[in-house]
mmCIF file of C-alpha atoms in Angstrom:
data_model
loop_
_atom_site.group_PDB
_atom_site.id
_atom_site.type_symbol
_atom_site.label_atom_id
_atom_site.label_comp_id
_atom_site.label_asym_id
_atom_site.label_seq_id
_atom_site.Cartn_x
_atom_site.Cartn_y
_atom_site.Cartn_z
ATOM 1 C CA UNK A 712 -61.331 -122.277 -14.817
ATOM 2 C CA UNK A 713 -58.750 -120.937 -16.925
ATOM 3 C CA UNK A 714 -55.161 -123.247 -16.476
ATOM 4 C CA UNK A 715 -52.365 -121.394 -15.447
ATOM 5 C CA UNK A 716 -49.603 -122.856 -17.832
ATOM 6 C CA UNK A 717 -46.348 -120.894 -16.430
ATOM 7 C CA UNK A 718 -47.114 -122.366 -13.138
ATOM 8 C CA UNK A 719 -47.931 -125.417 -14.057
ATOM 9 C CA UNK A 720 -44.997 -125.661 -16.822
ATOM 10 C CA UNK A 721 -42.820 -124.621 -13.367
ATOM 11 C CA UNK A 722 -44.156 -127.643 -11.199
ATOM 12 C CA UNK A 723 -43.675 -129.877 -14.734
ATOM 13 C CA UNK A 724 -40.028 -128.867 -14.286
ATOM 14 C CA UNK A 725 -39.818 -129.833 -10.676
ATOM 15 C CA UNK A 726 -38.124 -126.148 -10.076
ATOM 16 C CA UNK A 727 -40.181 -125.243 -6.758
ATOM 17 C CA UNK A 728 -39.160 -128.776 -5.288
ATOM 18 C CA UNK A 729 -34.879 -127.876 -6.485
ATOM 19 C CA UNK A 730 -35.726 -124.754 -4.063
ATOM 20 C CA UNK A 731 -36.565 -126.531 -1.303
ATOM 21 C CA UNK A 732 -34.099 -129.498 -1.460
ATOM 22 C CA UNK A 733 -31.298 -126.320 -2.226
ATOM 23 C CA UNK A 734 -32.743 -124.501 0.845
ATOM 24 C CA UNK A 735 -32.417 -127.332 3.022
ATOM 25 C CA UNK A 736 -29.198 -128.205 2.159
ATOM 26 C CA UNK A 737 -27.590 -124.873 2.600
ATOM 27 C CA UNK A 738 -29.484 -124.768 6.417
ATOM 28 C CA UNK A 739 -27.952 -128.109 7.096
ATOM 29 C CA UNK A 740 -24.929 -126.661 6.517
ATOM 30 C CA UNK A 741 -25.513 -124.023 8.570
ATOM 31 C CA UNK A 742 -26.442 -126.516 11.322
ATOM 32 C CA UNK A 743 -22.996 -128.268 11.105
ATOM 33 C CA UNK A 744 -21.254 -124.940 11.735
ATOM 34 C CA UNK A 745 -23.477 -124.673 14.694
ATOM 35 C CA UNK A 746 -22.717 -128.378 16.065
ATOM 36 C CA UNK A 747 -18.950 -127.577 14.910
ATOM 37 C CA UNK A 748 -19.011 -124.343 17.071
ATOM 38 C CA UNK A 749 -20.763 -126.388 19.803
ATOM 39 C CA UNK A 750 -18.188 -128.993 19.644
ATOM 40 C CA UNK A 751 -15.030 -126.607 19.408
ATOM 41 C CA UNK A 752 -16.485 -124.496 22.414
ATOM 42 C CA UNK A 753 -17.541 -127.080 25.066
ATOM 43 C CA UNK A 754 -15.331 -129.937 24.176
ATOM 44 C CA UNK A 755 -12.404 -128.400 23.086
ATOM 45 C CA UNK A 756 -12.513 -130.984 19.805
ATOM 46 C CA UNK A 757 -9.687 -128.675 17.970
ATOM 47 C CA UNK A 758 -9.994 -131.148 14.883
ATOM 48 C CA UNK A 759 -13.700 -129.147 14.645
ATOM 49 C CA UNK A 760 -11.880 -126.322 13.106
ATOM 50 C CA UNK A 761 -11.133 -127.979 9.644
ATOM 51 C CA UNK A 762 -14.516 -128.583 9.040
ATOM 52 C CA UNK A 763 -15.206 -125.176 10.351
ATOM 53 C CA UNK A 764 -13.393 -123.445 7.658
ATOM 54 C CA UNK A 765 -14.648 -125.757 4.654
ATOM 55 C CA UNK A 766 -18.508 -125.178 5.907
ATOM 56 C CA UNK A 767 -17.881 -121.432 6.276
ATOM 57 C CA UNK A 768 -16.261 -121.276 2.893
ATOM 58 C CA UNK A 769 -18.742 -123.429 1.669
ATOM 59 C CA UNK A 770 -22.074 -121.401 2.907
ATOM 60 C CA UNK A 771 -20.535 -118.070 2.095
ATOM 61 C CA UNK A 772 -19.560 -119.195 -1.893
ATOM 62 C CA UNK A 773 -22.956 -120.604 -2.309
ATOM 63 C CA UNK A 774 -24.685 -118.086 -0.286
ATOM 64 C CA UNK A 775 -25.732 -115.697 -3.389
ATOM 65 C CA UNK A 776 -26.471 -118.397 -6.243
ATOM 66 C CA UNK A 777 -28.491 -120.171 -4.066
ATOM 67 C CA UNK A 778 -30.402 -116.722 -3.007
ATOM 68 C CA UNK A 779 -30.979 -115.909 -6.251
ATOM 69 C CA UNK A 780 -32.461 -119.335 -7.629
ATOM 70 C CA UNK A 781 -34.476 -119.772 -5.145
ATOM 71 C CA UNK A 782 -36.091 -115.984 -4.973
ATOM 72 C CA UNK A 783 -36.502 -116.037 -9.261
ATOM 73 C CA UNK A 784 -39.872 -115.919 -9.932
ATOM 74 C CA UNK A 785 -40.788 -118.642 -13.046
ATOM 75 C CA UNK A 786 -37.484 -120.133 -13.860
ATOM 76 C CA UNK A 787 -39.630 -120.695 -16.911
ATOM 77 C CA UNK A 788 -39.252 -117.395 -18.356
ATOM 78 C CA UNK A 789 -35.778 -116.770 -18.783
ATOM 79 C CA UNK A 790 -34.499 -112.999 -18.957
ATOM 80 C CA UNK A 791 -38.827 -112.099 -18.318
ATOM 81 C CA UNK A 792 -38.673 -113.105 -15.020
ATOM 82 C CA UNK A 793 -35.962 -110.663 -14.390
ATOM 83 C CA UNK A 794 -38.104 -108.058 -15.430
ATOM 84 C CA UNK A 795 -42.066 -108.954 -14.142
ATOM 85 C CA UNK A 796 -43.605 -109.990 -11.188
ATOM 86 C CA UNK A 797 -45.126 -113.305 -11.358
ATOM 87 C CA UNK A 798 -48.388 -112.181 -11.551
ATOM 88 C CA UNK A 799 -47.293 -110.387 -14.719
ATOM 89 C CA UNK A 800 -45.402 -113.033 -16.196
ATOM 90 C CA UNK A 801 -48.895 -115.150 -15.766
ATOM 91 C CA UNK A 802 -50.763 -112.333 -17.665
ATOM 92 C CA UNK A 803 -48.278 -112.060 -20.901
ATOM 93 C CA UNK A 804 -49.192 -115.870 -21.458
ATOM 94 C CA UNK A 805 -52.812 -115.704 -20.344
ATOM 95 C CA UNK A 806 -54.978 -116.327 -23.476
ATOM 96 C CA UNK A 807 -51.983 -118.297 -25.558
ATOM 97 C CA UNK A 808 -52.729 -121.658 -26.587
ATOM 98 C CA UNK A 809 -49.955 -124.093 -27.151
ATOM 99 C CA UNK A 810 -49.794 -126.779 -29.890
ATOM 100 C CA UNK A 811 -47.263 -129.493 -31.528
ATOM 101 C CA UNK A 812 -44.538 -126.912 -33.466
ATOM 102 C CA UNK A 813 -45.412 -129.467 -36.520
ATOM 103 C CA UNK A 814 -43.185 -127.578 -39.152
ATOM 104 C CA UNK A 815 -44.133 -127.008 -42.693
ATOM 105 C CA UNK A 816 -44.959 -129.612 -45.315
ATOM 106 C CA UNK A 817 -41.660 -129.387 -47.095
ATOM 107 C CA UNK A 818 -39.377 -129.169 -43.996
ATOM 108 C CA UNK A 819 -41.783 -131.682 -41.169
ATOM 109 C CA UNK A 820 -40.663 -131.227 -37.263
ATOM 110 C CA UNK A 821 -41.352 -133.773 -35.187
ATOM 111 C CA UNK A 822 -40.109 -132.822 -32.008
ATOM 112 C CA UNK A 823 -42.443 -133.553 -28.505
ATOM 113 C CA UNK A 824 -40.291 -130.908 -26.635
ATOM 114 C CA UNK A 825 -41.314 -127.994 -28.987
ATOM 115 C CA UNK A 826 -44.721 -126.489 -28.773
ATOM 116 C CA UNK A 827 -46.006 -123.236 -30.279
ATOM 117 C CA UNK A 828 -48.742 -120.272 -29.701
ATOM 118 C CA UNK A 829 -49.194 -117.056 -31.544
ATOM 119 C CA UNK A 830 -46.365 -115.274 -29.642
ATOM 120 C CA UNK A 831 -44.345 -117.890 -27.909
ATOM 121 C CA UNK A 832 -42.263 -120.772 -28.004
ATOM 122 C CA UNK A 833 -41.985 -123.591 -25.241
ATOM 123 C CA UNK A 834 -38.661 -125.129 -25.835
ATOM 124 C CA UNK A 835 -38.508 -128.298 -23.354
ATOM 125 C CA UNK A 836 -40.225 -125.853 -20.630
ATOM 126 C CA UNK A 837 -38.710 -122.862 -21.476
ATOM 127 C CA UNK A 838 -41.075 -119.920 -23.182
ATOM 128 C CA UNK A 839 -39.076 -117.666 -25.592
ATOM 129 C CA UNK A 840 -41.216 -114.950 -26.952
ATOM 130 C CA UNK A 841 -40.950 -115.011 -30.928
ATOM 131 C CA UNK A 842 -41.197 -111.021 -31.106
ATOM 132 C CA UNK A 843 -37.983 -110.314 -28.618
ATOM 133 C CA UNK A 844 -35.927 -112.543 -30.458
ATOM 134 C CA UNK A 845 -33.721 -111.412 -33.122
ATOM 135 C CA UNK A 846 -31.614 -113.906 -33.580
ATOM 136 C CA UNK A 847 -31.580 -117.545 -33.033
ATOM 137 C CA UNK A 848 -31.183 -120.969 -34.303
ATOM 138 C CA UNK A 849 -30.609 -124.914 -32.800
ATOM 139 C CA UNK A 850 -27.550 -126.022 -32.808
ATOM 140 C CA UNK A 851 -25.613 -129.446 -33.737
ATOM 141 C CA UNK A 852 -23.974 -130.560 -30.347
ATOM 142 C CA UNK A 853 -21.585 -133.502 -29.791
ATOM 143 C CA UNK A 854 -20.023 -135.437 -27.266
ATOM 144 C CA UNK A 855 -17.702 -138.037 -26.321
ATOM 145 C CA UNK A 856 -19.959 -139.477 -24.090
ATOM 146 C CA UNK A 857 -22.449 -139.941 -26.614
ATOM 147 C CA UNK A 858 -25.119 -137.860 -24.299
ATOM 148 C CA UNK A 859 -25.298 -134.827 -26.373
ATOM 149 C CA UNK A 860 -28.358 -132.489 -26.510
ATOM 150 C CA UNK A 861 -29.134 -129.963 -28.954
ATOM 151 C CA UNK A 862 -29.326 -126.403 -27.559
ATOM 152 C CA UNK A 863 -30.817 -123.330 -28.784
ATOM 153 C CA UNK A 864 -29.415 -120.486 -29.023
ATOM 154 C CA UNK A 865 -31.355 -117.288 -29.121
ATOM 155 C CA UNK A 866 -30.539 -113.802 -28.520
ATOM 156 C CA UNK A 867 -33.355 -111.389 -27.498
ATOM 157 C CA UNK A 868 -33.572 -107.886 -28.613
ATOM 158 C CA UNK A 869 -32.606 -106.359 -25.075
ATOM 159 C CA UNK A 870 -28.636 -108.005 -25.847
ATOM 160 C CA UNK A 871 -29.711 -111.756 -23.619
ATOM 161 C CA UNK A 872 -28.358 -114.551 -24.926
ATOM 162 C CA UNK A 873 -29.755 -117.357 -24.196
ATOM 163 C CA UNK A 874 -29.131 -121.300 -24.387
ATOM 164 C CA UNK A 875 -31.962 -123.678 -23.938
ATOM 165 C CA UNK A 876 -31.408 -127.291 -23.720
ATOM 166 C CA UNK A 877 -34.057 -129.253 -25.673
ATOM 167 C CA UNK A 878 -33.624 -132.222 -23.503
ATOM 168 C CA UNK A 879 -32.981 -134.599 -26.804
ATOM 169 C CA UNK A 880 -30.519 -134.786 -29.587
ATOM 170 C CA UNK A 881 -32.121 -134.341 -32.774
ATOM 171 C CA UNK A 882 -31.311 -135.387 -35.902
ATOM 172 C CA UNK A 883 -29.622 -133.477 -38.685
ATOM 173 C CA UNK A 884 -33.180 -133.533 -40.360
ATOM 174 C CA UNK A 885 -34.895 -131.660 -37.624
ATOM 175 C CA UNK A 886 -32.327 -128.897 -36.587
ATOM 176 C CA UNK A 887 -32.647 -127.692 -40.166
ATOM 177 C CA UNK A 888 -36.952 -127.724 -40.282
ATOM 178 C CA UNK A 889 -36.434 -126.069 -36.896
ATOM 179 C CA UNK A 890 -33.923 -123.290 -38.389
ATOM 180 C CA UNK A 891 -35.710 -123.076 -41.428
ATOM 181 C CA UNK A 892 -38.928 -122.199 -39.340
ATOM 182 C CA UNK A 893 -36.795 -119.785 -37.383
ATOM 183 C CA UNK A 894 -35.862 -117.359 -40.400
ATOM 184 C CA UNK A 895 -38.395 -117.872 -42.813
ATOM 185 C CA UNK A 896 -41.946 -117.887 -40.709
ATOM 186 C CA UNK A 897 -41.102 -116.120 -37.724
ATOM 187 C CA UNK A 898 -38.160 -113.677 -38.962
ATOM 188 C CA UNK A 899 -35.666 -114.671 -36.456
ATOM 189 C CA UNK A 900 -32.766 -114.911 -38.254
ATOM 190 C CA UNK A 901 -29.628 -115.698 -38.944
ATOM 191 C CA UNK A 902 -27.706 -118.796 -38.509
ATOM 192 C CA UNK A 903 -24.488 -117.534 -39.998
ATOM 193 C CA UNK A 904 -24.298 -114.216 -37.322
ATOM 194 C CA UNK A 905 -23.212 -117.310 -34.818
ATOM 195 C CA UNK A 906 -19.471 -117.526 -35.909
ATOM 196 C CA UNK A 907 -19.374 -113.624 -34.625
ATOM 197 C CA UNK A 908 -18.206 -112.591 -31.479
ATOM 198 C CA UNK A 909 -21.095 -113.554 -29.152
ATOM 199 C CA UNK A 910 -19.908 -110.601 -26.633
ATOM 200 C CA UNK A 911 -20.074 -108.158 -29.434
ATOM 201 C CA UNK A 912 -23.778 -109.157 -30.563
ATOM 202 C CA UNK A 913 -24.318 -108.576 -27.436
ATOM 203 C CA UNK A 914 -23.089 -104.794 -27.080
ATOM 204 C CA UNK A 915 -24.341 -103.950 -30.223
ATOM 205 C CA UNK A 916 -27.982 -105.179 -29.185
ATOM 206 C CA UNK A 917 -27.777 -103.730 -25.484
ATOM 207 C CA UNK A 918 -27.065 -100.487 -27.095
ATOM 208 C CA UNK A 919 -29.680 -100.218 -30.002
ATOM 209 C CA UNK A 920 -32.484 -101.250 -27.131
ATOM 210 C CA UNK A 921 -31.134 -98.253 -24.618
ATOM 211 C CA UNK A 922 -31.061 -95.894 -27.583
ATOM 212 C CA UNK A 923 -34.470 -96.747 -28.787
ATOM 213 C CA UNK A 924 -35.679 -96.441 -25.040
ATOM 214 C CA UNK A 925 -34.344 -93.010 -24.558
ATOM 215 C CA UNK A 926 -36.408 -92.618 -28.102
ATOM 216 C CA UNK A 927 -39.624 -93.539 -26.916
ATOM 217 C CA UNK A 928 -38.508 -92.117 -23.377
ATOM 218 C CA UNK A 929 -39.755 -94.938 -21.864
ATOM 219 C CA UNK A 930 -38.691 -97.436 -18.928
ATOM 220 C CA UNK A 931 -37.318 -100.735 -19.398
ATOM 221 C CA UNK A 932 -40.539 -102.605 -18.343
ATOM 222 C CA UNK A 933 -42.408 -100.539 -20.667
ATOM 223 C CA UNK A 934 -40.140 -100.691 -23.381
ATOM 224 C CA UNK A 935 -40.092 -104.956 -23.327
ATOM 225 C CA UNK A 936 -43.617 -104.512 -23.559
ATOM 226 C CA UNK A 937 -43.139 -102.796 -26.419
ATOM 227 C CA UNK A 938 -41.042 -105.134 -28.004
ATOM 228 C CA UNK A 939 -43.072 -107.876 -26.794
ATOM 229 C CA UNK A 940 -45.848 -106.369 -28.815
ATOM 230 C CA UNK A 941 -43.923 -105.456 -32.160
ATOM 231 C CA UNK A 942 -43.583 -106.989 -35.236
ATOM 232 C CA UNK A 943 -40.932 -107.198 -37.549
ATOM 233 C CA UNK A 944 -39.777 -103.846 -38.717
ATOM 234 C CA UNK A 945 -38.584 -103.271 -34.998
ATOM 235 C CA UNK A 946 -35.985 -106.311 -35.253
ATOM 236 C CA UNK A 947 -35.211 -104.931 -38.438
ATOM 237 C CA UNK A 948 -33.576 -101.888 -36.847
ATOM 238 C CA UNK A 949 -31.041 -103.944 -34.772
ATOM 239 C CA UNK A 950 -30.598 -106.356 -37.550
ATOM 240 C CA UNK A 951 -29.006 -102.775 -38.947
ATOM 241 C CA UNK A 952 -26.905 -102.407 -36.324
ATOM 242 C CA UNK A 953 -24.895 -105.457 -36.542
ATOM 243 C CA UNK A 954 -22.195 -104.679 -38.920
ATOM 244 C CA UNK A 955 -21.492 -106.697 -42.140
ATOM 245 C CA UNK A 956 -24.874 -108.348 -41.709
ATOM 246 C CA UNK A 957 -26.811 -109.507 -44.490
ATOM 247 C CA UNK A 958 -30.556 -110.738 -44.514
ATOM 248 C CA UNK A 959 -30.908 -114.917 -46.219
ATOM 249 C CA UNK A 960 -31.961 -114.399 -49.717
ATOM 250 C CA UNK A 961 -34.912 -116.707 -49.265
ATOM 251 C CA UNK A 962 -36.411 -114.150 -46.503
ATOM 252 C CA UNK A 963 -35.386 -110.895 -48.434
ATOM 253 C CA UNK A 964 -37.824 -112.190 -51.625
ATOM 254 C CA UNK A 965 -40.463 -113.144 -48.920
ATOM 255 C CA UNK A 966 -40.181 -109.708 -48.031
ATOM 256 C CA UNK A 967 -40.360 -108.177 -51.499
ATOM 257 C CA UNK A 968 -43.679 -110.151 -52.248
ATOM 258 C CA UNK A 969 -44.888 -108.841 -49.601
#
């Protein structure tokens, strides 16, 4: 019996048991506007009214985030689960198998929360597919508190940007084997495009993946597939895009040897 690691990944992250402790605390606020109602209604208790207004405000505000946590399939996936059903979020991972991202003998990673297949990355629970993203790196973090995590940052190839935690603050050591790893094995590069308007990257990428769908004439779901499926002369064309943008050095030789 094959093991079903999005599901199990989702259990591992407690995310169906958040649903159900968000769920019931949204309907028990829905039962004190009933018992405030009640109260207001039979016993004339006027001071019901305050807490009237603050529940109402309350379950209408929270209304929509809590729908839409609670009905997103595989909080696992980010931007994916958008996109496919579960069942076909299940299928994209189905014959991957995961190991210890160990780095490379010059530049070692030792990091539990990072694990590794052929075509994915599971960042502290979180899969990020290595073909949709363009552009990514980890991130020093800081904070007065002294409970700082490092995030990465990633931007896919459909314009998402997204920002896993990694659960841990890593040393200086491993955010550059990690970013090293990034742009010179799995051509997801570059650090430096950070310092750019995030909002901008963000245009620029939306609009190369809508022109190269009306290319292809394809739909969206068909065209992620694509780019779930493509290598790297596809995230070449949107590194094009980007203006003033520069492949490293160290990955433009790699290329030329090739």
């Amino acid at each position: 019996m094959k093991t079903n690691i999005v599901k199990m990944t989702e259990w591992k992250n407690l995310y169906p048991i958040k649903k159900i402790i968000l769920l019931s605390v949204w309907l028990f606020g829905v039962l004190i506007l009933y018992a405030s109602f009640a109260a207001l209604i039979k016993d004339h208790d006027f001071r019901t009214i305050f807490i009237i207004i603050l529940d109402s405000i309350g379950l209408v505000k929270s209304f929509i985030p809590i729908k839409k946590y609670i009905l997103t399939s595989y909080h696992c996936m980010p931007v994916l689960n958008q996109i496919f059903t579960k069942k076909e979020l299940e299928k994209l991972l189905e014959n991957e198998v995961f190991q210890k991202m160990s780095g490379s003998t010059e530049n070692p990673l030792n990091r539990p929360e990072l694990l590794e297949s052929e075509n994915w990355f599971c960042i502290h629970g979180k899969f990020i597919s290595k073909n949709m993203a363009v552009i990514g790196r980890a991130w020093v973090a800081a904070s007065l508190n002294n409970r700082d995590i490092t995030p990465v940052k990633i931007f896919y190839m459909t314009g998402e940007f997204l920002k896993v935690k990694t659960g841990h603050s890593w040393d200086v050591s491993a955010i550059q084997a990690f970013n090293y790893l990034l742009w010179n094995e799995y051509k997801i590069i570059p650090a430096k495009i950070f310092s750019k308007d995030y909002e901008q990257i963000s245009t620029i990428l939306k609009s190369t993946f809508r022109k190269m769908k009306e290319e292809k004439n394809l739909c969206e779901k068909e065209m992620i597939r694509y780019l779930l499926e493509s290598g790297t002369e596809v995230k070449a064309l949107f590194w094009n895009e980007i203006p003033g943008f520069k492949m490293p050095n160290k990955y433009c030789s790699r290329m030329e040897k090739k």
